[in-house]
Short mmCIF file of C-alpha atoms in Angstrom, two decimals:
data_model
loop_
_atom_site.label_atom_id
_atom_site.label_comp_id
_atom_site.label_asym_id
_atom_site.label_seq_id
_atom_site.Cartn_x
_atom_site.Cartn_y
_atom_site.Cartn_z
CA MET A 1 53.14 9.25 -61.02
CA SER A 2 53.09 10.08 -64.84
CA VAL A 3 55.57 10.18 -67.82
CA THR A 4 56.10 13.48 -69.68
CA GLU A 5 57.03 14.01 -73.34
CA THR A 6 60.66 14.39 -72.32
CA ASN A 7 60.48 11.02 -70.60
CA TRP A 8 60.65 12.57 -67.13
CA ARG A 9 58.61 10.87 -64.48
CA CYS A 10 56.41 13.11 -62.36
CA PHE A 11 55.20 12.37 -58.83
CA SER A 12 52.09 13.86 -57.26
CA VAL A 13 52.43 14.54 -53.52
CA LYS A 14 49.34 14.32 -51.28
CA ASN A 15 48.90 15.96 -47.89
CA ALA A 16 49.79 13.51 -45.08
CA THR A 17 46.75 14.61 -43.13
CA SER A 18 44.44 13.22 -45.78
CA ILE A 19 46.18 9.83 -45.50
CA PHE A 20 46.18 9.47 -41.72
CA SER A 21 42.70 10.86 -41.00
CA PRO A 22 40.92 7.51 -41.59
CA LEU A 23 43.53 5.77 -39.45
CA LYS A 24 43.09 8.30 -36.68
CA LEU A 25 39.34 7.90 -36.79
CA LEU A 26 39.68 4.13 -36.72
CA LEU A 27 42.01 4.39 -33.73
CA TRP A 28 39.58 6.56 -31.76
CA LEU A 29 36.72 4.23 -32.62
CA THR A 30 38.76 1.28 -31.41
CA ILE A 31 39.59 3.06 -28.14
CA ALA A 32 35.93 3.99 -27.64
CA VAL A 33 34.80 0.43 -28.28
CA LEU A 34 37.42 -0.93 -25.88
CA ALA A 35 36.35 1.58 -23.23
CA LEU A 36 32.73 0.63 -23.72
CA VAL A 37 33.62 -3.05 -23.48
CA VAL A 38 35.59 -2.40 -20.28
CA LEU A 39 32.70 -0.44 -18.77
CA LEU A 40 30.23 -3.14 -19.79
CA LEU A 41 32.43 -5.88 -18.34
CA SER A 42 32.91 -3.85 -15.15
CA TYR A 43 29.13 -3.40 -14.83
CA ILE A 44 28.48 -7.09 -15.47
CA MET A 45 31.15 -8.16 -12.98
CA THR A 46 29.89 -5.70 -10.33
CA LYS A 47 26.33 -6.89 -10.80
CA ALA A 48 27.44 -10.51 -10.71
CA TYR A 49 29.42 -9.86 -7.53
CA LYS A 50 26.43 -8.18 -5.88
CA GLN A 51 24.24 -11.10 -6.90
CA TYR A 52 26.86 -13.43 -5.48
CA LEU A 53 26.86 -11.54 -2.17
CA MET A 54 23.05 -11.52 -2.09
CA SER A 55 22.98 -15.22 -2.90
CA THR A 56 25.53 -15.93 -0.17
CA GLN A 57 23.55 -13.95 2.38
CA LEU A 58 20.31 -15.62 1.27
CA ASN A 59 21.90 -19.05 1.57
CA LYS A 60 23.12 -18.19 5.06
CA ARG A 61 19.65 -17.03 6.04
CA LEU A 62 18.07 -20.13 4.53
CA ALA A 63 20.61 -22.26 6.36
CA SER A 64 19.80 -20.56 9.66
CA ILE A 65 16.06 -20.92 8.95
CA SER A 66 16.48 -24.56 8.00
CA ASN A 67 18.17 -25.19 11.34
CA ILE A 68 14.98 -24.02 13.04
CA TYR A 69 12.71 -26.35 11.07
CA VAL A 70 12.83 -30.12 10.85
CA GLY A 71 11.27 -29.99 7.40
CA MET A 72 10.87 -27.50 4.52
CA TYR A 73 8.78 -28.33 1.46
CA GLU A 74 7.32 -26.59 -1.59
CA VAL A 75 3.69 -27.35 -2.42
CA ASP A 76 2.08 -26.52 -5.77
CA ILE A 77 -1.62 -26.58 -4.91
CA ILE A 78 -2.71 -25.86 -8.50
CA ASN A 79 -0.94 -28.89 -9.97
CA ASP A 80 -0.92 -30.93 -6.74
CA ARG A 81 2.89 -31.26 -6.71
CA PHE A 82 5.24 -31.68 -3.75
CA GLU A 83 8.98 -30.96 -3.62
CA THR A 84 11.32 -31.50 -0.67
CA ILE A 85 13.71 -28.68 0.24
CA LYS A 86 14.90 -30.18 3.52
CA HIS A 87 13.70 -33.02 5.71
CA SER A 88 15.01 -34.99 8.65
CA SER A 89 12.26 -37.56 8.87
CA THR A 90 12.33 -41.10 7.60
CA PHE A 91 8.59 -40.79 6.93
CA ILE A 92 9.19 -38.45 3.98
CA SER A 93 11.97 -40.70 2.63
CA ARG A 94 9.52 -43.58 2.33
CA HIS A 95 7.41 -41.52 -0.06
CA GLN A 96 10.21 -39.85 -2.05
CA ASN A 97 8.92 -41.29 -5.34
CA GLU A 98 5.46 -39.84 -4.77
CA LYS A 99 5.06 -36.30 -6.16
CA ARG A 100 1.35 -35.68 -5.54
CA ALA A 101 1.11 -33.26 -2.64
CA SER A 102 -2.31 -34.45 -1.48
CA VAL A 103 -1.17 -38.08 -1.32
CA ILE A 104 2.23 -37.64 0.31
CA MET A 105 1.07 -35.12 2.94
CA GLU A 106 -1.89 -37.24 4.03
CA SER A 107 0.20 -40.42 4.10
CA VAL A 108 2.90 -38.85 6.26
CA VAL A 109 0.37 -37.22 8.61
CA ARG A 110 -1.43 -40.53 9.13
CA GLU A 111 1.88 -42.14 10.11
CA VAL A 112 3.10 -39.29 12.33
CA ALA A 113 0.07 -37.71 14.04
CA ASP A 114 -1.39 -39.05 17.25
CA LYS A 115 -5.02 -40.22 17.04
CA SER A 116 -6.17 -37.29 19.15
CA SER A 117 -4.81 -34.82 16.57
CA LEU A 118 -5.23 -36.78 13.33
CA ALA A 119 -8.61 -35.49 12.14
CA ASP A 120 -7.69 -31.84 12.69
CA VAL A 121 -4.34 -32.16 10.91
CA ILE A 122 -5.92 -33.95 7.94
CA ARG A 123 -8.34 -31.05 7.54
CA PHE A 124 -5.46 -28.59 7.83
CA ILE A 125 -3.33 -30.12 5.03
CA THR A 126 -6.22 -30.74 2.60
CA VAL A 127 -4.96 -29.29 -0.71
CA LYS A 128 -8.45 -28.61 -2.12
CA THR A 129 -9.26 -26.10 0.63
CA LEU A 130 -5.83 -24.49 1.10
CA GLY A 131 -6.33 -21.98 -1.71
CA GLU A 132 -9.55 -20.63 -0.24
CA ARG A 133 -8.15 -20.53 3.30
CA LEU A 134 -5.11 -18.55 2.16
CA ARG A 135 -6.91 -16.20 -0.23
CA ASN A 136 -6.95 -13.29 2.24
CA THR A 137 -3.91 -14.17 4.33
CA ASP A 138 -0.31 -15.18 3.70
CA THR A 139 0.08 -17.85 6.35
CA THR A 140 -1.79 -20.42 8.41
CA SER A 141 -0.58 -22.88 11.02
CA THR A 142 -1.58 -25.68 13.36
CA GLU A 143 -0.01 -27.72 16.15
CA PHE A 144 -0.38 -31.44 16.76
CA TYR A 145 0.88 -34.23 18.97
CA THR A 146 2.83 -37.10 17.37
CA VAL A 147 3.06 -40.83 17.97
CA THR A 148 6.67 -40.23 19.12
CA HIS A 149 5.39 -37.96 21.92
CA LYS A 150 6.49 -34.70 20.35
CA TRP A 151 4.67 -31.51 19.41
CA ILE A 152 4.98 -30.32 15.80
CA ARG A 153 3.86 -27.01 14.31
CA LEU A 154 2.98 -27.03 10.60
CA ARG A 155 2.88 -23.69 8.80
CA PHE A 156 1.88 -22.91 5.21
CA ILE A 157 3.28 -19.66 3.75
CA VAL A 158 2.18 -18.32 0.37
CA SER A 159 5.28 -17.99 -1.86
CA TYR A 160 3.49 -17.14 -5.13
CA ARG A 161 0.06 -15.89 -6.17
CA GLU A 162 -1.61 -15.85 -9.56
CA PRO A 163 -2.49 -12.45 -11.10
CA ASP A 164 -6.02 -12.74 -9.67
CA GLY A 165 -4.61 -13.20 -6.15
CA THR A 166 -5.18 -16.94 -5.93
CA PRO A 167 -2.31 -18.66 -4.06
CA SER A 168 -0.63 -21.29 -6.22
CA ARG A 169 2.68 -22.19 -4.56
CA LEU A 170 3.20 -22.59 -0.82
CA LEU A 171 6.10 -23.16 1.50
CA LEU A 172 5.37 -25.84 4.10
CA LEU A 173 7.45 -25.62 7.29
CA ALA A 174 7.53 -28.23 10.04
CA LYS A 175 8.97 -27.26 13.44
CA ASP A 176 9.53 -29.29 16.59
CA ILE A 177 7.96 -27.20 19.39
CA THR A 178 8.03 -29.82 22.15
CA ARG A 179 10.24 -27.72 24.42
CA GLU A 180 8.36 -24.52 23.63
CA LYS A 181 5.04 -26.25 24.33
CA THR A 182 6.29 -27.65 27.64
CA GLU A 183 7.54 -24.24 28.81
CA ARG A 184 4.34 -22.52 27.66
CA ASP A 185 2.14 -25.06 29.45
CA ALA A 186 4.23 -24.62 32.60
CA LEU A 187 3.71 -20.85 32.46
CA LEU A 188 -0.02 -21.35 31.93
CA ASN A 189 -0.18 -23.65 34.93
CA VAL A 190 1.63 -21.06 37.06
CA SER A 191 -0.71 -18.34 35.80
CA GLU A 192 -3.80 -20.46 36.47
CA ARG A 193 -2.59 -21.26 39.98
CA ALA A 194 -1.92 -17.57 40.62
CA ILE A 195 -5.41 -16.65 39.41
CA ALA A 196 -6.96 -19.37 41.55
CA ALA A 197 -4.96 -18.22 44.59
CA ASN A 198 -6.02 -14.62 44.00
CA GLU A 199 -9.67 -15.64 43.71
CA ALA A 200 -9.39 -17.68 46.90
CA LYS A 201 -7.79 -14.71 48.67
CA SER A 202 -10.55 -12.37 47.48
CA GLN A 203 -13.22 -14.83 48.61
CA PHE A 204 -11.52 -15.20 51.99
CA LEU A 205 -11.31 -11.42 52.45
CA SER A 206 -14.94 -11.05 51.46
CA ASN A 207 -16.08 -13.74 53.89
CA MET A 208 -13.93 -12.44 56.74
CA SER A 209 -15.03 -8.86 56.15
CA HIS A 210 -18.67 -9.88 56.40
CA GLU A 211 -18.01 -11.97 59.50
CA ILE A 212 -16.14 -9.15 61.25
CA ARG A 213 -18.37 -6.30 60.10
CA THR A 214 -21.54 -7.80 61.61
CA PRO A 215 -20.35 -7.83 65.26
CA ILE A 216 -18.71 -4.40 64.85
CA ASN A 217 -21.98 -2.92 63.63
CA THR A 218 -23.68 -4.48 66.66
CA VAL A 219 -21.11 -2.96 69.04
CA LEU A 220 -21.41 0.46 67.40
CA GLY A 221 -25.20 0.27 67.55
CA MET A 222 -25.16 -0.50 71.26
CA ASN A 223 -22.61 2.26 71.76
CA GLU A 224 -24.94 4.78 70.10
CA MET A 225 -27.61 3.88 72.67
CA ILE A 226 -25.11 4.59 75.48
CA LEU A 227 -24.25 7.96 73.95
CA ARG A 228 -27.93 8.91 73.76
CA GLU A 229 -29.03 7.71 77.20
CA SER A 230 -26.05 7.95 79.55
CA GLN A 231 -25.51 11.06 81.71
CA ASP A 232 -22.19 9.94 83.17
CA ASN A 233 -19.32 11.97 81.70
CA TYR A 234 -16.77 9.21 82.25
CA ILE A 235 -18.96 6.68 80.43
CA LEU A 236 -19.61 9.17 77.61
CA THR A 237 -15.86 9.71 77.19
CA TYR A 238 -15.25 5.97 76.96
CA SER A 239 -18.17 5.65 74.59
CA GLU A 240 -16.80 8.36 72.30
CA ASN A 241 -13.49 6.47 72.16
CA ILE A 242 -15.34 3.26 71.30
CA LYS A 243 -17.22 5.06 68.54
CA ALA A 244 -14.05 6.55 67.04
CA ALA A 245 -12.10 3.28 67.17
CA GLY A 246 -15.05 1.20 65.94
CA SER A 247 -15.75 3.56 63.06
CA ALA A 248 -12.09 3.50 62.02
CA LEU A 249 -12.04 -0.30 62.12
CA LEU A 250 -15.29 -0.49 60.17
CA GLY A 251 -13.84 1.85 57.55
CA LEU A 252 -10.77 -0.37 57.14
CA ILE A 253 -12.91 -3.48 56.77
CA ASN A 254 -15.14 -1.75 54.23
CA ASN A 255 -12.06 -0.77 52.21
CA ILE A 256 -10.78 -4.35 52.19
CA LEU A 257 -14.20 -5.65 51.18
CA ASP A 258 -14.57 -3.06 48.43
CA TYR A 259 -11.14 -3.78 47.00
CA SER A 260 -11.77 -7.52 46.95
CA LYS A 261 -15.02 -6.80 45.08
CA LEU A 262 -13.19 -4.55 42.62
CA GLU A 263 -10.60 -7.25 41.95
CA SER A 264 -13.29 -9.86 41.31
CA GLY A 265 -15.38 -7.47 39.19
CA LYS A 266 -18.40 -7.67 41.51
CA ILE A 267 -18.90 -3.93 41.93
CA GLU A 268 -21.42 -2.35 39.56
CA ILE A 269 -22.13 1.30 38.82
CA THR A 270 -25.75 2.16 39.72
CA PRO A 271 -26.78 5.67 38.61
CA VAL A 272 -29.59 7.49 40.44
CA GLU A 273 -30.89 11.04 40.70
CA TYR A 274 -29.23 13.03 43.49
CA GLU A 275 -29.08 16.58 44.79
CA LEU A 276 -25.65 18.17 44.61
CA SER A 277 -26.20 20.34 47.70
CA ALA A 278 -27.23 17.31 49.77
CA LEU A 279 -24.09 15.46 48.69
CA VAL A 280 -21.88 18.39 49.69
CA ASN A 281 -23.58 18.73 53.10
CA GLU A 282 -23.29 15.01 53.79
CA MET A 283 -19.58 15.01 52.95
CA SER A 284 -18.97 18.05 55.15
CA ASN A 285 -20.83 16.47 58.09
CA MET A 286 -19.01 13.19 57.59
CA ILE A 287 -15.54 14.74 57.83
CA GLY A 288 -16.50 17.26 60.54
CA PRO A 289 -15.64 15.16 63.65
CA LEU A 290 -12.23 14.18 62.23
CA LEU A 291 -11.48 17.82 61.41
CA LYS A 292 -12.52 18.89 64.91
CA SER A 293 -10.31 16.28 66.57
CA LYS A 294 -7.25 17.72 64.79
CA GLY A 295 -8.22 21.38 65.06
CA LEU A 296 -8.45 21.85 61.29
CA ALA A 297 -10.82 24.01 59.28
CA LEU A 298 -12.85 22.92 56.25
CA SER A 299 -13.37 25.36 53.40
CA THR A 300 -16.22 24.35 51.09
CA SER A 301 -16.68 25.98 47.70
CA VAL A 302 -19.57 25.11 45.38
CA ASP A 303 -20.32 26.89 42.10
CA GLU A 304 -23.69 28.60 42.61
CA THR A 305 -24.57 28.10 38.92
CA ALA A 306 -23.99 24.33 39.09
CA PRO A 307 -26.95 22.01 38.35
CA LYS A 308 -29.14 21.26 41.36
CA VAL A 309 -30.02 17.66 40.49
CA LEU A 310 -27.74 15.24 38.62
CA TYR A 311 -27.92 11.63 37.47
CA GLY A 312 -25.02 9.32 38.39
CA ASP A 313 -23.82 6.80 40.95
CA GLU A 314 -24.19 8.94 44.07
CA ASN A 315 -22.93 6.28 46.49
CA ARG A 316 -19.70 5.62 44.57
CA LEU A 317 -19.15 9.35 44.08
CA LYS A 318 -19.54 9.91 47.83
CA GLN A 319 -17.17 7.01 48.51
CA VAL A 320 -14.48 8.60 46.31
CA ILE A 321 -14.90 12.03 47.91
CA ALA A 322 -14.93 10.53 51.42
CA ASN A 323 -11.61 8.78 50.72
CA LEU A 324 -10.06 12.01 49.45
CA LEU A 325 -11.31 14.08 52.40
CA THR A 326 -10.23 11.47 54.95
CA ASN A 327 -6.76 11.25 53.42
CA ALA A 328 -6.44 15.03 53.36
CA VAL A 329 -7.26 15.31 57.08
CA LYS A 330 -5.02 12.37 58.03
CA TYR A 331 -1.95 13.92 56.43
CA THR A 332 -2.58 17.51 57.57
CA GLU A 333 -1.40 18.61 61.02
CA ARG A 334 -2.16 22.32 60.76
CA GLY A 335 -3.98 24.61 58.39
CA SER A 336 -7.08 23.65 56.45
CA VAL A 337 -8.70 21.36 53.92
CA THR A 338 -10.52 22.78 50.90
CA PHE A 339 -13.39 20.89 49.24
CA SER A 340 -14.59 22.46 45.98
CA ILE A 341 -17.12 21.48 43.32
CA GLY A 342 -17.58 23.19 39.98
CA PHE A 343 -18.71 22.19 36.52
CA GLN A 344 -18.00 22.63 32.81
CA GLU A 345 -20.57 22.50 30.06
CA ILE A 346 -20.01 19.92 27.31
CA GLU A 347 -20.23 21.07 23.72
CA ASN A 348 -23.06 19.41 21.75
CA ALA A 349 -24.33 17.78 24.98
CA PRO A 350 -26.66 20.30 26.66
CA ASN A 351 -28.04 17.70 29.06
CA HIS A 352 -24.62 16.70 30.43
CA VAL A 353 -21.88 18.47 32.38
CA MET A 354 -18.40 17.65 33.58
CA LEU A 355 -18.52 17.76 37.37
CA CYS A 356 -15.17 19.11 38.64
CA VAL A 357 -14.32 17.92 42.16
CA ALA A 358 -11.15 18.88 44.06
CA VAL A 359 -9.80 18.30 47.56
CA LYS A 360 -6.82 20.40 48.59
CA ASP A 361 -4.85 20.30 51.85
CA SER A 362 -1.96 22.11 53.51
CA GLY A 363 -0.43 18.86 54.73
CA ILE A 364 2.94 17.18 54.36
CA GLY A 365 2.79 16.83 50.58
CA ILE A 366 4.18 14.04 48.40
CA LYS A 367 7.64 13.56 46.95
CA PRO A 368 7.70 13.60 43.10
CA GLU A 369 9.13 10.07 42.98
CA ASP A 370 6.29 8.77 45.19
CA ILE A 371 3.37 10.10 43.16
CA GLU A 372 3.32 7.03 40.87
CA LYS A 373 3.04 4.76 43.93
CA LEU A 374 -0.11 6.47 45.23
CA PHE A 375 -2.54 4.20 43.42
CA GLN A 376 -0.78 0.91 44.17
CA LYS A 377 -2.68 -1.27 46.63
CA PHE A 378 -1.37 -1.53 50.20
CA GLU A 379 1.27 1.11 49.41
CA ARG A 380 2.02 3.54 52.25
CA LEU A 381 4.41 6.38 51.42
CA ASP A 382 7.20 7.63 53.65
CA GLU A 383 6.48 4.91 56.22
CA LYS A 384 8.98 6.20 58.78
CA ARG A 385 7.48 9.68 58.75
CA ASN A 386 3.85 8.54 58.65
CA ARG A 387 3.94 5.51 60.96
CA ASN A 388 1.47 7.16 63.37
CA ILE A 389 -1.12 7.67 60.61
CA GLU A 390 -3.65 4.84 60.39
CA GLY A 391 -4.58 3.26 57.08
CA THR A 392 -4.28 0.23 54.83
CA GLY A 393 -3.10 1.95 51.67
CA LEU A 394 -6.34 1.04 49.89
CA GLY A 395 -8.26 4.33 49.90
CA LEU A 396 -6.70 5.93 46.82
CA PRO A 397 -6.53 2.68 44.76
CA ILE A 398 -10.25 2.15 45.48
CA ALA A 399 -11.05 5.75 44.51
CA GLN A 400 -9.05 5.44 41.28
CA ASN A 401 -10.70 2.14 40.34
CA LEU A 402 -14.19 3.48 41.01
CA LEU A 403 -13.52 6.59 38.91
CA CYS A 404 -12.18 4.43 36.08
CA MET A 405 -15.42 2.43 36.17
CA MET A 406 -17.31 5.73 35.84
CA GLY A 407 -15.16 6.93 32.93
CA SER A 408 -12.87 9.26 34.85
CA SER A 409 -9.49 9.23 36.61
CA LEU A 410 -7.95 10.77 39.69
CA LYS A 411 -5.22 13.40 39.21
CA VAL A 412 -2.78 14.75 41.78
CA GLU A 413 -0.63 17.84 42.20
CA SER A 414 1.68 18.12 45.19
CA VAL A 415 4.61 20.07 46.62
CA TYR A 416 6.52 18.15 49.27
CA GLY A 417 6.16 19.90 52.60
CA LEU A 418 3.41 22.28 51.43
CA GLY A 419 0.38 20.14 50.61
CA SER A 420 -1.48 18.25 47.89
CA LYS A 421 -4.44 18.60 45.59
CA PHE A 422 -6.48 15.64 44.32
CA TYR A 423 -9.06 16.29 41.63
CA PHE A 424 -11.16 14.63 38.93
CA ARG A 425 -13.69 15.46 36.24
CA LEU A 426 -16.77 13.24 35.98
CA ARG A 427 -19.46 13.36 33.32
CA GLN A 428 -22.98 13.50 34.79
CA ARG A 429 -26.43 13.92 33.27
CA VAL A 430 -28.33 17.05 34.28
CA ILE A 431 -31.83 16.50 35.67
CA LYS A 432 -32.49 20.00 36.97
CA TRP A 433 -30.63 23.30 36.81
#
């Protein structure tokens, strides 16, 4: 406002926008600050709430853990300090004014531990050696018997390590394992008794098999003399029956003896040089009489390019094949049995081959759900259907165990009602092609 020469007062009018612009800016700044404060408070409250939830969950977990242990302590092995987190023993209360970990732990152990355990527990809780013992592991534990006739497990857990990896703070947990120890010892006693009973059974079977096998061999030997020298057809017929029955009984006894040896680990693999053609001929001759008695044919197939002389356990190999051939004939009423041997060369092993052996029959076959039971001892499948077939259910388990000892395994393919095929691949060293 100004005064003119004519004494009129003049007013200057400013644009309202120029007046309110600073106020508007201040208002927006205030709103922005308030919004920022609200966001910051919201973030802080959310974080605090999450920490509260985590703390609550942690406390619950610690509470549940503390219910498991009769004592929880923190041990600073660098500064030799001891802090109680939880304890339920009057022994610790007596030493509550003592803060040196080495002193309080040894004092309590000497009061609690039974004399039989004392020396070992003292070594376990020695602070000077704990750092070295826990350098490459996060926990260590021991169990000891107490003067109150309880079992306690002490466990150190590393809760903090120095930058160089040296453990400095440990959590010491004490747990009453009296019930656990009692139950565990009871299970061990049961297990030991079962092992002892099994060993006694195996020894009994072994002794009985030897005792029975000797007179049977004598009877069969005398029977062979009758077969060679007698001219009477009636006597020869009886003698053939004796031979068949005696051989079957001897085979059963041999199976029982072999299985008891397998269970006790007394069977060893003894490799020797053997001729493949001789093995095939012997197996064919062995199964011949049984095939003839049932009117079955044997088809033998041997790869002509197979090695002539191999190095392996010939006797155990023949035992496996004999079991497979015998089983095939037993469970085949009409048709034939096929015995085949081939080989596969092994890459980077020119002096070794995989011997491929298969026995196939046109017998009754095996149900899919029964295949897994084949190698269980004393297991006879489809008992109602096969009740007239002799056997102990040990042949295939013995064959499988022997093959496992030689680094192989027995495989089976079968169609119920049409027949089965048993086969395996066995690594053998080549002596002569």
